[in-house]
PDB file of C-alpha atoms in Angstrom:
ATOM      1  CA  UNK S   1     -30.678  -0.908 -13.223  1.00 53.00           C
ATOM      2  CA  UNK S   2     -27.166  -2.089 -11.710  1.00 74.00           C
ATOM      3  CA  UNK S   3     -27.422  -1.283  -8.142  1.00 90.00           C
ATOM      4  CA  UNK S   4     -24.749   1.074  -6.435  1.00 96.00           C
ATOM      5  CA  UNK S   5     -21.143  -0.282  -5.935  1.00 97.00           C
ATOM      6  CA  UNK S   6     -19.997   1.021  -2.725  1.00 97.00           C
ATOM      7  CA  UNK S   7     -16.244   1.659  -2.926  1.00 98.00           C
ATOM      8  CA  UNK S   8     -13.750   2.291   0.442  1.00 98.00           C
ATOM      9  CA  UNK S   9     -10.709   4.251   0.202  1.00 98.00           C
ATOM     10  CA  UNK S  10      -8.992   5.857   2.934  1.00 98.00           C
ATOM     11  CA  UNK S  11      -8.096   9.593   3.143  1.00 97.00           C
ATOM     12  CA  UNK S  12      -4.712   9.740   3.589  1.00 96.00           C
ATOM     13  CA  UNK S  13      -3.695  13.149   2.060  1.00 95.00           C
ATOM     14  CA  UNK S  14      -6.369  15.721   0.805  1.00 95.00           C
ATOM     15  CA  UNK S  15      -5.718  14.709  -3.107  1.00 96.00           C
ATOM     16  CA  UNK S  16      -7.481  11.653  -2.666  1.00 97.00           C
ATOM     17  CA  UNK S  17     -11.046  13.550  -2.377  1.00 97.00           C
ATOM     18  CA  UNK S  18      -9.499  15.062  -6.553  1.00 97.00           C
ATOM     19  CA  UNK S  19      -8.606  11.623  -7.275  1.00 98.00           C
ATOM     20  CA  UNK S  20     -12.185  10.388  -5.970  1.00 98.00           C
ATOM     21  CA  UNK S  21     -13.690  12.719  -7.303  1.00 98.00           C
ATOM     22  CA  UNK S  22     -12.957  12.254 -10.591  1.00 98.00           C
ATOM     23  CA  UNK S  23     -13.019   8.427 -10.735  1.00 98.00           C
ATOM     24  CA  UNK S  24     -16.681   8.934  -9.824  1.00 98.00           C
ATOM     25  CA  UNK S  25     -17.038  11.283 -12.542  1.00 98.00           C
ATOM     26  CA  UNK S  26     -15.536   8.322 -15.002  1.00 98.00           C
ATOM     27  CA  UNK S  27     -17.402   5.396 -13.052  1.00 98.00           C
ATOM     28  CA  UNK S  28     -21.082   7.542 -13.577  1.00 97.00           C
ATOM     29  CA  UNK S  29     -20.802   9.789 -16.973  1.00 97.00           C
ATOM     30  CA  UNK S  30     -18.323   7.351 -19.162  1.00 97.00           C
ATOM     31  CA  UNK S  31     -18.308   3.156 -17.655  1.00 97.00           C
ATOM     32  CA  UNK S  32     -22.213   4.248 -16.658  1.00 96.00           C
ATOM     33  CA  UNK S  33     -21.560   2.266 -13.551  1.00 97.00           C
ATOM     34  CA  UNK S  34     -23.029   3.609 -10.144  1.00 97.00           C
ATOM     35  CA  UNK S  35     -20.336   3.617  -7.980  1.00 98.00           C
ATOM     36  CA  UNK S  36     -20.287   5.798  -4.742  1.00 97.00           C
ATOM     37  CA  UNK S  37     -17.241   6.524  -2.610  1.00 98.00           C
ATOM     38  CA  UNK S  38     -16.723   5.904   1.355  1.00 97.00           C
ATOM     39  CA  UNK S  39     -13.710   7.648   2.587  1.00 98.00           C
ATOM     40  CA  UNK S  40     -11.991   6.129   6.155  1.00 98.00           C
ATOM     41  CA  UNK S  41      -9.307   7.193   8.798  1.00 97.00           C
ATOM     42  CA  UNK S  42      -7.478   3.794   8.836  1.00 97.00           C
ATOM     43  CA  UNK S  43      -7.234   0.427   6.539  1.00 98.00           C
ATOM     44  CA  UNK S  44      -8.614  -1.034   9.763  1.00 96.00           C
ATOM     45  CA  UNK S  45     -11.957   0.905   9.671  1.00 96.00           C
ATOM     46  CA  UNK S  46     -11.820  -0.013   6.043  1.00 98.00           C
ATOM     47  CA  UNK S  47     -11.434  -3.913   6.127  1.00 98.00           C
ATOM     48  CA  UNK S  48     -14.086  -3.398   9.053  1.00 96.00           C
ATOM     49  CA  UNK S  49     -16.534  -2.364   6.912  1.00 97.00           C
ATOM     50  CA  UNK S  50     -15.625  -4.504   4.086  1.00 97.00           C
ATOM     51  CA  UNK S  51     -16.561  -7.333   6.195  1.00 97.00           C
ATOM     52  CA  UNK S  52     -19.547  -5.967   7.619  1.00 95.00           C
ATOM     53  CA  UNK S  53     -22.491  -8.077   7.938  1.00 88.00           C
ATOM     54  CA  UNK S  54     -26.101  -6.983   6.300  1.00 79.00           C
ATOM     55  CA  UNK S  55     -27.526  -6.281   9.451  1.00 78.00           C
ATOM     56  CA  UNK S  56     -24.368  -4.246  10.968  1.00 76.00           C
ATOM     57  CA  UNK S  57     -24.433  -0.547  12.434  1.00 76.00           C
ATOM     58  CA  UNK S  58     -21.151   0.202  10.550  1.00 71.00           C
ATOM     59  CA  UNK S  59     -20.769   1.100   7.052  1.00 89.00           C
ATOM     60  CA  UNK S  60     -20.756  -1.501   4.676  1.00 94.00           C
ATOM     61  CA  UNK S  61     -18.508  -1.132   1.447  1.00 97.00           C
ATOM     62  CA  UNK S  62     -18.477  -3.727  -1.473  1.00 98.00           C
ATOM     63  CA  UNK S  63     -15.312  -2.898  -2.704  1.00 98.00           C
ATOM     64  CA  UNK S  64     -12.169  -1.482  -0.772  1.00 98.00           C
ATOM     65  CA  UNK S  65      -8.830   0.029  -2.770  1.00 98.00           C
ATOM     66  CA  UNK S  66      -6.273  -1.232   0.235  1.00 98.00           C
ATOM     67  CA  UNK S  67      -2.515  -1.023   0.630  1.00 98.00           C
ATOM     68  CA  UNK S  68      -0.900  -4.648   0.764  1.00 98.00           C
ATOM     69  CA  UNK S  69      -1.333  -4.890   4.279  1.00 98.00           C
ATOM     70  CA  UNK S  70      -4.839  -4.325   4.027  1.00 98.00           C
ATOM     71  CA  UNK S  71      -5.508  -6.824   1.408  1.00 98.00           C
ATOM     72  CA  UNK S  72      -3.769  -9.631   3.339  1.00 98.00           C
ATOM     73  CA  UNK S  73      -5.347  -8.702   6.517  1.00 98.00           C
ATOM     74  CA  UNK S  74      -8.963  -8.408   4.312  1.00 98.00           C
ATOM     75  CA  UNK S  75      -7.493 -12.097   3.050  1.00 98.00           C
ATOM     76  CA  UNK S  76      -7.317 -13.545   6.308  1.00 98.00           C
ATOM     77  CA  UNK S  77     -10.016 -11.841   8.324  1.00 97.00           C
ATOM     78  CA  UNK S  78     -12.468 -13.277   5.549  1.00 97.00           C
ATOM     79  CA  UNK S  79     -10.836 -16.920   5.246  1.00 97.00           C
ATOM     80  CA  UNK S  80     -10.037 -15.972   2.096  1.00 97.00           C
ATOM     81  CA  UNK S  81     -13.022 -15.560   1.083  1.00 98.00           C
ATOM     82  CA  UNK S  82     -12.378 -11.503  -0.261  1.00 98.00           C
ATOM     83  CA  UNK S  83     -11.282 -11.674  -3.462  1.00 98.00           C
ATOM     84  CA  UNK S  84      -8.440  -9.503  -5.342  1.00 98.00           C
ATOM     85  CA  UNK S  85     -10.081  -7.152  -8.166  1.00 98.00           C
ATOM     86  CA  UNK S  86      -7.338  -4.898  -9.634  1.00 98.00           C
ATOM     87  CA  UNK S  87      -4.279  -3.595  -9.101  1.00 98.00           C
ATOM     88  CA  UNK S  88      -1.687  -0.751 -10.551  1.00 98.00           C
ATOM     89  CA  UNK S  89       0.683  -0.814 -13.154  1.00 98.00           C
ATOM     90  CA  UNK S  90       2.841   0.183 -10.636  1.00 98.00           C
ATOM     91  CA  UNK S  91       1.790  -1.518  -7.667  1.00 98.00           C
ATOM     92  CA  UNK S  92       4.549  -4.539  -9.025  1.00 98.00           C
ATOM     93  CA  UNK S  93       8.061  -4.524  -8.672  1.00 98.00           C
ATOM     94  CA  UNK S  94       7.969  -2.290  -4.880  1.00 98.00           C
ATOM     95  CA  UNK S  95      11.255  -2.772  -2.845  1.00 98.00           C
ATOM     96  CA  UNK S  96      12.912  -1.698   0.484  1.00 98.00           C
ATOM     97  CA  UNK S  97      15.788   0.078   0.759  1.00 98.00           C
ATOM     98  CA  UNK S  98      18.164   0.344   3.366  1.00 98.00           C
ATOM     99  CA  UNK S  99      19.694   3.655   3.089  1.00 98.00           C
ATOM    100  CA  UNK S 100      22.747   5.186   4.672  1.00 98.00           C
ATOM    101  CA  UNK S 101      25.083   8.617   4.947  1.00 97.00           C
ATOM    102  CA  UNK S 102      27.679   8.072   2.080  1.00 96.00           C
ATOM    103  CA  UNK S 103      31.365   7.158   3.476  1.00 95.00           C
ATOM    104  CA  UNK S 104      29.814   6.639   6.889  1.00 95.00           C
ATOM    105  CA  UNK S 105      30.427   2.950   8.947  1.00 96.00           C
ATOM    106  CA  UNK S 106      27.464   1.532   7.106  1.00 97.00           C
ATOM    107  CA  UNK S 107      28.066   0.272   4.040  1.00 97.00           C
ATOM    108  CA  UNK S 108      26.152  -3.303   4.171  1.00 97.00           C
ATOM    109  CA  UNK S 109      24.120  -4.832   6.023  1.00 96.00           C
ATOM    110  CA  UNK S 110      26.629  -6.563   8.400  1.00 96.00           C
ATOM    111  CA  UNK S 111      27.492  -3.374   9.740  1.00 97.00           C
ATOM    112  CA  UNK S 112      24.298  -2.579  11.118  1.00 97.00           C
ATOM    113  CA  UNK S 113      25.325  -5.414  13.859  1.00 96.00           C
ATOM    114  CA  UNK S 114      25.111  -2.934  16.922  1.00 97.00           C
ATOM    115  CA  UNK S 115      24.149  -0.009  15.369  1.00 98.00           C
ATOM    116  CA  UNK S 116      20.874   1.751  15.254  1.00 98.00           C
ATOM    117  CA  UNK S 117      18.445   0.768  12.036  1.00 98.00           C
ATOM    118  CA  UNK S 118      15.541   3.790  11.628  1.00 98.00           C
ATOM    119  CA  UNK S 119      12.248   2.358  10.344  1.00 98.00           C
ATOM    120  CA  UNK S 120       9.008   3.574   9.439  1.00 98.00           C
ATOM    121  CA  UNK S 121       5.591   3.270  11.018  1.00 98.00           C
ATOM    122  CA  UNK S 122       4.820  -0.127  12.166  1.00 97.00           C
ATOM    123  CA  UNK S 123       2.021  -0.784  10.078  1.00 98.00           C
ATOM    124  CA  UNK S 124       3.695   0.261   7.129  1.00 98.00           C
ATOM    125  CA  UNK S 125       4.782  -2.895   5.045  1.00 98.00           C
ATOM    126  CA  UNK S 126       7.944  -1.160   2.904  1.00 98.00           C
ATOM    127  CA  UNK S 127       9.196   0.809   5.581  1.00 98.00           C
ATOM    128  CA  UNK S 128       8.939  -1.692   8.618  1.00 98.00           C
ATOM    129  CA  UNK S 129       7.286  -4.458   8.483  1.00 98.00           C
ATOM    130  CA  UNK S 130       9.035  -5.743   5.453  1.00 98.00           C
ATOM    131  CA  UNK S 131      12.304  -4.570   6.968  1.00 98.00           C
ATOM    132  CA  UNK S 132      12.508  -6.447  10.008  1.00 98.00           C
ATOM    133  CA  UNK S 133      11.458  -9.163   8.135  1.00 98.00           C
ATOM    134  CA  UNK S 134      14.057  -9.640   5.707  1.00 98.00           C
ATOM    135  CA  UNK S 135      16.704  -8.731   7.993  1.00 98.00           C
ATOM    136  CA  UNK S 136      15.571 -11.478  10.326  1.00 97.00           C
ATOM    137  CA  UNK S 137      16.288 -14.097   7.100  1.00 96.00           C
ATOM    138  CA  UNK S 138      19.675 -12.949   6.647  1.00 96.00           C
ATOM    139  CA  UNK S 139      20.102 -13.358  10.571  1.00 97.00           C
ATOM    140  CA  UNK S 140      19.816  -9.881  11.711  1.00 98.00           C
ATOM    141  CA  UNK S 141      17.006  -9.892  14.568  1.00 97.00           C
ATOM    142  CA  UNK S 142      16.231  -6.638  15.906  1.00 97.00           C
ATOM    143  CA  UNK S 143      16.516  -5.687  19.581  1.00 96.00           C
ATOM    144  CA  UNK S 144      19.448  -8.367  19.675  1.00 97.00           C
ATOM    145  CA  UNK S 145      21.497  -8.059  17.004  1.00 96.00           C
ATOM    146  CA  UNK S 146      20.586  -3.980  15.662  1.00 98.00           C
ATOM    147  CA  UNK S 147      18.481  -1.514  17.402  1.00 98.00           C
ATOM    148  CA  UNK S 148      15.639   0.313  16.153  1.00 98.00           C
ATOM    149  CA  UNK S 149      15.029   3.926  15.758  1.00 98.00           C
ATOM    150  CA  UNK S 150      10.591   3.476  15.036  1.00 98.00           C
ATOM    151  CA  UNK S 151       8.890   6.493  13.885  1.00 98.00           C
ATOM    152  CA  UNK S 152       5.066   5.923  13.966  1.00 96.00           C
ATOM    153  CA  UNK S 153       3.527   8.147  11.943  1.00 90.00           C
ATOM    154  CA  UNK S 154      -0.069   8.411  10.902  1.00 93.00           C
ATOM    155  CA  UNK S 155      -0.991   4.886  12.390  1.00 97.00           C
ATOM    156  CA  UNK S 156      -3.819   3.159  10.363  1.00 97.00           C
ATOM    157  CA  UNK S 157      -2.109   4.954   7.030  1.00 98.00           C
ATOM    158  CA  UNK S 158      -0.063   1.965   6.197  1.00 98.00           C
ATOM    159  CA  UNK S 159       2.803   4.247   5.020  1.00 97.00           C
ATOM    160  CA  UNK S 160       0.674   5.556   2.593  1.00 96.00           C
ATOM    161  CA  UNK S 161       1.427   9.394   3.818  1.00 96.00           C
ATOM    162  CA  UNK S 162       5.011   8.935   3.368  1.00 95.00           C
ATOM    163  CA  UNK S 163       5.492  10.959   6.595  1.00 96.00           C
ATOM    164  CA  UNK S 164       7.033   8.192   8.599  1.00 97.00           C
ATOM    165  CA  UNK S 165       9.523   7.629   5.384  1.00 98.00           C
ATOM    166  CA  UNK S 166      10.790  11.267   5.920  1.00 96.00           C
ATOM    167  CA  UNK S 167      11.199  11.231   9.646  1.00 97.00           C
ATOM    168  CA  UNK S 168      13.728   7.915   9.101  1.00 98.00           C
ATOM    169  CA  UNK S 169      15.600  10.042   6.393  1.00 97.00           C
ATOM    170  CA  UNK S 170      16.100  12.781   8.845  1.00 97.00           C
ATOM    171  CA  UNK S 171      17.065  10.258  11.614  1.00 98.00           C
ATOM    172  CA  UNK S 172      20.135   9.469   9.065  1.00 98.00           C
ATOM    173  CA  UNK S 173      21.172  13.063   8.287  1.00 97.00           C
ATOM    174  CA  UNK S 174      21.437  13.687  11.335  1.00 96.00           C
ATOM    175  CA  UNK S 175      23.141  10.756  13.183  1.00 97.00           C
ATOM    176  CA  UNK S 176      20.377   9.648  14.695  1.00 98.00           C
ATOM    177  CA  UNK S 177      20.358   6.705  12.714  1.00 98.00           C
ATOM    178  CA  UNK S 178      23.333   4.558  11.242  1.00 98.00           C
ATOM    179  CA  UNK S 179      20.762   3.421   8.834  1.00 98.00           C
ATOM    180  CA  UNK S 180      17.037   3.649   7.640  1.00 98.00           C
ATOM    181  CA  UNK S 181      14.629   1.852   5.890  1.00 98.00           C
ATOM    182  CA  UNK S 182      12.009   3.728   2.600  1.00 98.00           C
ATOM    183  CA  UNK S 183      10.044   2.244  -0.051  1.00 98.00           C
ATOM    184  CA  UNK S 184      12.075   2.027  -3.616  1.00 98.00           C
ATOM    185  CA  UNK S 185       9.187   4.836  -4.661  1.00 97.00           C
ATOM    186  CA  UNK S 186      10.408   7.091  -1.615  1.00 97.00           C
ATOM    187  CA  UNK S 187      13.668   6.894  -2.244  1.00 97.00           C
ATOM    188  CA  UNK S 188      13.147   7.300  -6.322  1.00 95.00           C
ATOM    189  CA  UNK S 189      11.545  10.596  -5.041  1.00 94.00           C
ATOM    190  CA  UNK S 190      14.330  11.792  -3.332  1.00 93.00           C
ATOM    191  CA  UNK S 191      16.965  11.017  -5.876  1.00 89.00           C
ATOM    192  CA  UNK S 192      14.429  12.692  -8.928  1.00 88.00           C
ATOM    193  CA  UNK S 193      13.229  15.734  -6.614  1.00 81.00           C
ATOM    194  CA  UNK S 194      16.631  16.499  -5.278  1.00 80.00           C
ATOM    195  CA  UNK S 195      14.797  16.252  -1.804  1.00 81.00           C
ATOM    196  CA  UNK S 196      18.556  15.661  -0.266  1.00 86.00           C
ATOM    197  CA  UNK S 197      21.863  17.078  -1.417  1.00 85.00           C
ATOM    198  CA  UNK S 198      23.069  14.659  -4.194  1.00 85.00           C
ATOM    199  CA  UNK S 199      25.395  12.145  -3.145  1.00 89.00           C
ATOM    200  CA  UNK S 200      24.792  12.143   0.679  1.00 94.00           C
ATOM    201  CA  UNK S 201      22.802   9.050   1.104  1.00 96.00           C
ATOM    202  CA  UNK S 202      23.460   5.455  -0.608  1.00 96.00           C
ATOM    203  CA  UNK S 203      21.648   2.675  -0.617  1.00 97.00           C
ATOM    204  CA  UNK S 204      23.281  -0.754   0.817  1.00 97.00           C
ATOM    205  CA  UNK S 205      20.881  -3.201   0.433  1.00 98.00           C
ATOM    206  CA  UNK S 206      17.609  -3.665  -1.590  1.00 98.00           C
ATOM    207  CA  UNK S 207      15.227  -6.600  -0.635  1.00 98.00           C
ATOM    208  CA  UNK S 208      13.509  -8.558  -3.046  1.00 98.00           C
ATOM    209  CA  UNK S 209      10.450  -7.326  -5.185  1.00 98.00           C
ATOM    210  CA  UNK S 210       6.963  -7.572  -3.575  1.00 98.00           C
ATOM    211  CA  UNK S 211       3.678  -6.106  -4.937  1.00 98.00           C
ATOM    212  CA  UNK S 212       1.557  -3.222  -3.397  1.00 98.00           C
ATOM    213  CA  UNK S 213      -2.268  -2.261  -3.458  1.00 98.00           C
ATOM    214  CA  UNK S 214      -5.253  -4.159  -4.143  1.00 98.00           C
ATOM    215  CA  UNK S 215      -8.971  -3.252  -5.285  1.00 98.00           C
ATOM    216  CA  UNK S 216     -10.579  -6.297  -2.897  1.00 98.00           C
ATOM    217  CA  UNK S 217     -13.791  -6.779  -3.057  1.00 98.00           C
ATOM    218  CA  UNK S 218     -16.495  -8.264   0.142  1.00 97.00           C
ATOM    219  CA  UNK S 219     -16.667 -11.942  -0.247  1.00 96.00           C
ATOM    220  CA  UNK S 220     -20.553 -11.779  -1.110  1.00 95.00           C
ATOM    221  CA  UNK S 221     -20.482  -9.002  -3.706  1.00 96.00           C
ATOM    222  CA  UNK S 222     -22.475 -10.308  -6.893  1.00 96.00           C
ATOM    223  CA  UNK S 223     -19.825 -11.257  -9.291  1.00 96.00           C
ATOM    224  CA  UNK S 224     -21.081  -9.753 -12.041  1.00 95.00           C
ATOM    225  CA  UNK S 225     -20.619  -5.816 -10.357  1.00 96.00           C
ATOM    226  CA  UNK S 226     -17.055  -6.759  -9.365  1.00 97.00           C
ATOM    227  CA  UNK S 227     -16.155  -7.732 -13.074  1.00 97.00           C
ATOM    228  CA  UNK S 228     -17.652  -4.519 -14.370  1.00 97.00           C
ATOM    229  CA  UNK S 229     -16.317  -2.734 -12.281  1.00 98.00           C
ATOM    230  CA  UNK S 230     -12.657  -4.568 -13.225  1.00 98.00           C
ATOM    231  CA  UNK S 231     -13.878  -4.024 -16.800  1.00 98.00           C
ATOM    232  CA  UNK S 232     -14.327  -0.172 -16.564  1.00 98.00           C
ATOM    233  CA  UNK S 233     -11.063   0.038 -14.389  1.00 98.00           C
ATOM    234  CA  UNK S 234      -9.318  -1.587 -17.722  1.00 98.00           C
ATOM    235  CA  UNK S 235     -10.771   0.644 -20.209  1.00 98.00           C
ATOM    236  CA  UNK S 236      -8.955   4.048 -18.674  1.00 98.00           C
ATOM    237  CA  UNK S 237      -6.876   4.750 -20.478  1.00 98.00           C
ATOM    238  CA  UNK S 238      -3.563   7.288 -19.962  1.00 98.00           C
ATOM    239  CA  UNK S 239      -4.008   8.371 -24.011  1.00 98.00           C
ATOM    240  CA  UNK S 240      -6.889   9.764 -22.959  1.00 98.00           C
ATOM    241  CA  UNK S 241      -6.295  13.220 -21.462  1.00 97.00           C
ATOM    242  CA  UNK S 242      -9.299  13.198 -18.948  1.00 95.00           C
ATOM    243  CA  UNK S 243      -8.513   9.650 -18.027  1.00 98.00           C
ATOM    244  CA  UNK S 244      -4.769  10.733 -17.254  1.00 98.00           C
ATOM    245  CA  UNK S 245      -5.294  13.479 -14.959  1.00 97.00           C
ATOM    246  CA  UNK S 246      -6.921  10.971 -12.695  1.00 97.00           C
ATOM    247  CA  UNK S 247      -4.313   8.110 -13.441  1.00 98.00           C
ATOM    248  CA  UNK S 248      -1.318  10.216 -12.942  1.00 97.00           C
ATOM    249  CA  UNK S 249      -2.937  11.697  -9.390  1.00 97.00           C
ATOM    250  CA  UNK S 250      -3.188   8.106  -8.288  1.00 97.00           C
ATOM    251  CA  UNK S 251      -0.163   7.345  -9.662  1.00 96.00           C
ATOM    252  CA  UNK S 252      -0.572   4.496 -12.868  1.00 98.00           C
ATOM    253  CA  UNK S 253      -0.663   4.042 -16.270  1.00 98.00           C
ATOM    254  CA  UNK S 254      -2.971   1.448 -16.235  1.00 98.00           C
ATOM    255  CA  UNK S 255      -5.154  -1.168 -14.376  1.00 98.00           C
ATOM    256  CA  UNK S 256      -4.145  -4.718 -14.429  1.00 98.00           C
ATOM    257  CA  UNK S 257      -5.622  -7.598 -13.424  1.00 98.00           C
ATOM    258  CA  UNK S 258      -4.410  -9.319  -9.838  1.00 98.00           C
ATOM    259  CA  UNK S 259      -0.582 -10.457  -9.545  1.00 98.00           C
ATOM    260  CA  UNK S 260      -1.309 -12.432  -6.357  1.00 97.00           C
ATOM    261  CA  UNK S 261       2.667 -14.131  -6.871  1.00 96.00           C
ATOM    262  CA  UNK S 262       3.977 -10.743  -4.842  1.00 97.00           C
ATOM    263  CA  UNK S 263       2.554 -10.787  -1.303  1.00 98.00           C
ATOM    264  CA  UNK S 264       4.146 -14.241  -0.141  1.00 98.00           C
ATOM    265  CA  UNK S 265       6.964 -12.416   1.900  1.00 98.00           C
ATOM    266  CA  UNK S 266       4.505 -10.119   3.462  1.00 98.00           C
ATOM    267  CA  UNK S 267       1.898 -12.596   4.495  1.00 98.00           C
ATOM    268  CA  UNK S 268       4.238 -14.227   6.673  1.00 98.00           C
ATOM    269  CA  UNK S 269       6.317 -10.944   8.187  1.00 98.00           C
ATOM    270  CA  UNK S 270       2.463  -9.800   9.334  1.00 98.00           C
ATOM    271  CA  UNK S 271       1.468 -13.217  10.378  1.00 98.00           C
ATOM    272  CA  UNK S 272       4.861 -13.349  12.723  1.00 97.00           C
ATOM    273  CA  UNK S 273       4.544  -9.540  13.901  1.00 98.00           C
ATOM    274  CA  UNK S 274       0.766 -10.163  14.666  1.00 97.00           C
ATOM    275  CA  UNK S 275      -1.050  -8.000  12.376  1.00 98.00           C
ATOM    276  CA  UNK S 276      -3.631 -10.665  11.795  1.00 97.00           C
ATOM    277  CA  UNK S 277      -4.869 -10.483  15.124  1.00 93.00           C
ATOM    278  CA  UNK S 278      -7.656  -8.656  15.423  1.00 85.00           C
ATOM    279  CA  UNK S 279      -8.220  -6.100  18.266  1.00 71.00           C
TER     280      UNK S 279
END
């Protein structure tokens, strides 16, 4: 009998227990793979127990579903010796906008020279990290040539609560910012839910595409679980309507296997801010 596959995933908003819950129910009664789920405070805690030793007091996961960040820092804690399992449809393709009040002073990025730029939390790669580091290769370095508005929300989240993402928003509205930085999927949400009155904010800048979460799995995991477990990932399918409920909670039509070409930009902005330094 295939032993259990422990699987990591960080609580970030109550529907992940739902989503959990019923990829459990799809892992045991459908892919007939025994697969158990650890839930964690912070991608830290996660990637801790990821690379847990055998004979460590913490809990020990085989396989973790991390943000970007969490993957690299997974990447580089391990020597590279995690590996990437599986990924989202629409984990490709993520951008950051910089976002501005419509027929204010900002209207590129140019103008932010002096003015005050409103980011997300710091660990949050779309709304911060990423930010700061693209502006820095177009010559804009923060604390000398903009300042920084920083709204730190839900630490050890990654940006996954989308809290942080709504403060900078505000920040614009209301003058505190001249600018602000969101995720592409943020500020799709706000145009499609009408979550601001139409036409106040536009966007003056979009950065390049870079690519989002990653199932990673511990660098000794047999590899035989990890491509079962890949395998059953692949055979959900969105035509089927029990499989979709699940999918559409976690957002994705499908599973795909690793696009490793998209985290180049962000494994050097985290390598230059220091989030591969462990505490």
């Amino acid at each position: 009998m295939t032993r259990t596959i422990w699987v990591g995933a960080v609580a970030y908003d109550p529907k992940v227990v739902t989503i959990w819950e019923g990829m459990r129910r799809y892992f045991h009664e459908e892919a007939r793979l025994p697969v158990e789920v650890v839930l964690f405070q912070s991608y830290e805690a996660q990637v801790g127990a990821l690379l847990a030793e055998p004979v460590a007091p913490a809990p020990r996961i085989d396989i973790a579903w991390n943000t970007n960040l969490a993957y690299l820092q997974a990447e580089a804690w391990s020597e590279r010796r995690c590996r990437p399992v599986a990924m989202r449809d629409t984990d490709l393709g993520w951008m950051t906008k910089i976002v501005a009040v419509a027929g204010g002073p900002v209207s590129s990025l140019a103008d932010l020279e002096n003015r005050t730029l409103a980011l997300g939390s710091r660990d949050s790669g779309h709304a911060a990290i990423l930010p700061v580091h693209f502006l820095e290769r177009a010559g804009l370095i923060e604390g000398r040539t903009y300042r920084t508005l920083r709204f730190n929300s839900d630490l050890g989240k990654h940006g996954d609560t989308g809290a942080s993402e709504a403060e900078v928003i505000r920040a614009v509205l209301d003058g505190s910012a001249d600018a602000g930085a969101i995720g592409s999927p943020f500020w799709q949400a706000l145009q499609s839910g009408r979550l601001v009155p139409e036409g106040a904010l536009v966007e003056i800048w979009t950065s390049e595409p870079y690519n989002h979460c990653m199932f990673t799995a511990r660098p000794d995991l047999d590899r035989s679980l990890e491509q079962r477990f890949a395998q059953a990932l692949s055979q959900m399918s969105y035509d089927n309507p029990d499989h979709r409920a699940v999918l559409e909670a976690e957002g994705l039509k499908r599973w795909l296997v690793p696009h490793l070409d998209g985290y180049d930009a962000l494994r050097q902005a985290a390598a230059r801010q220091g989030f591969f330094t462990r505490n």
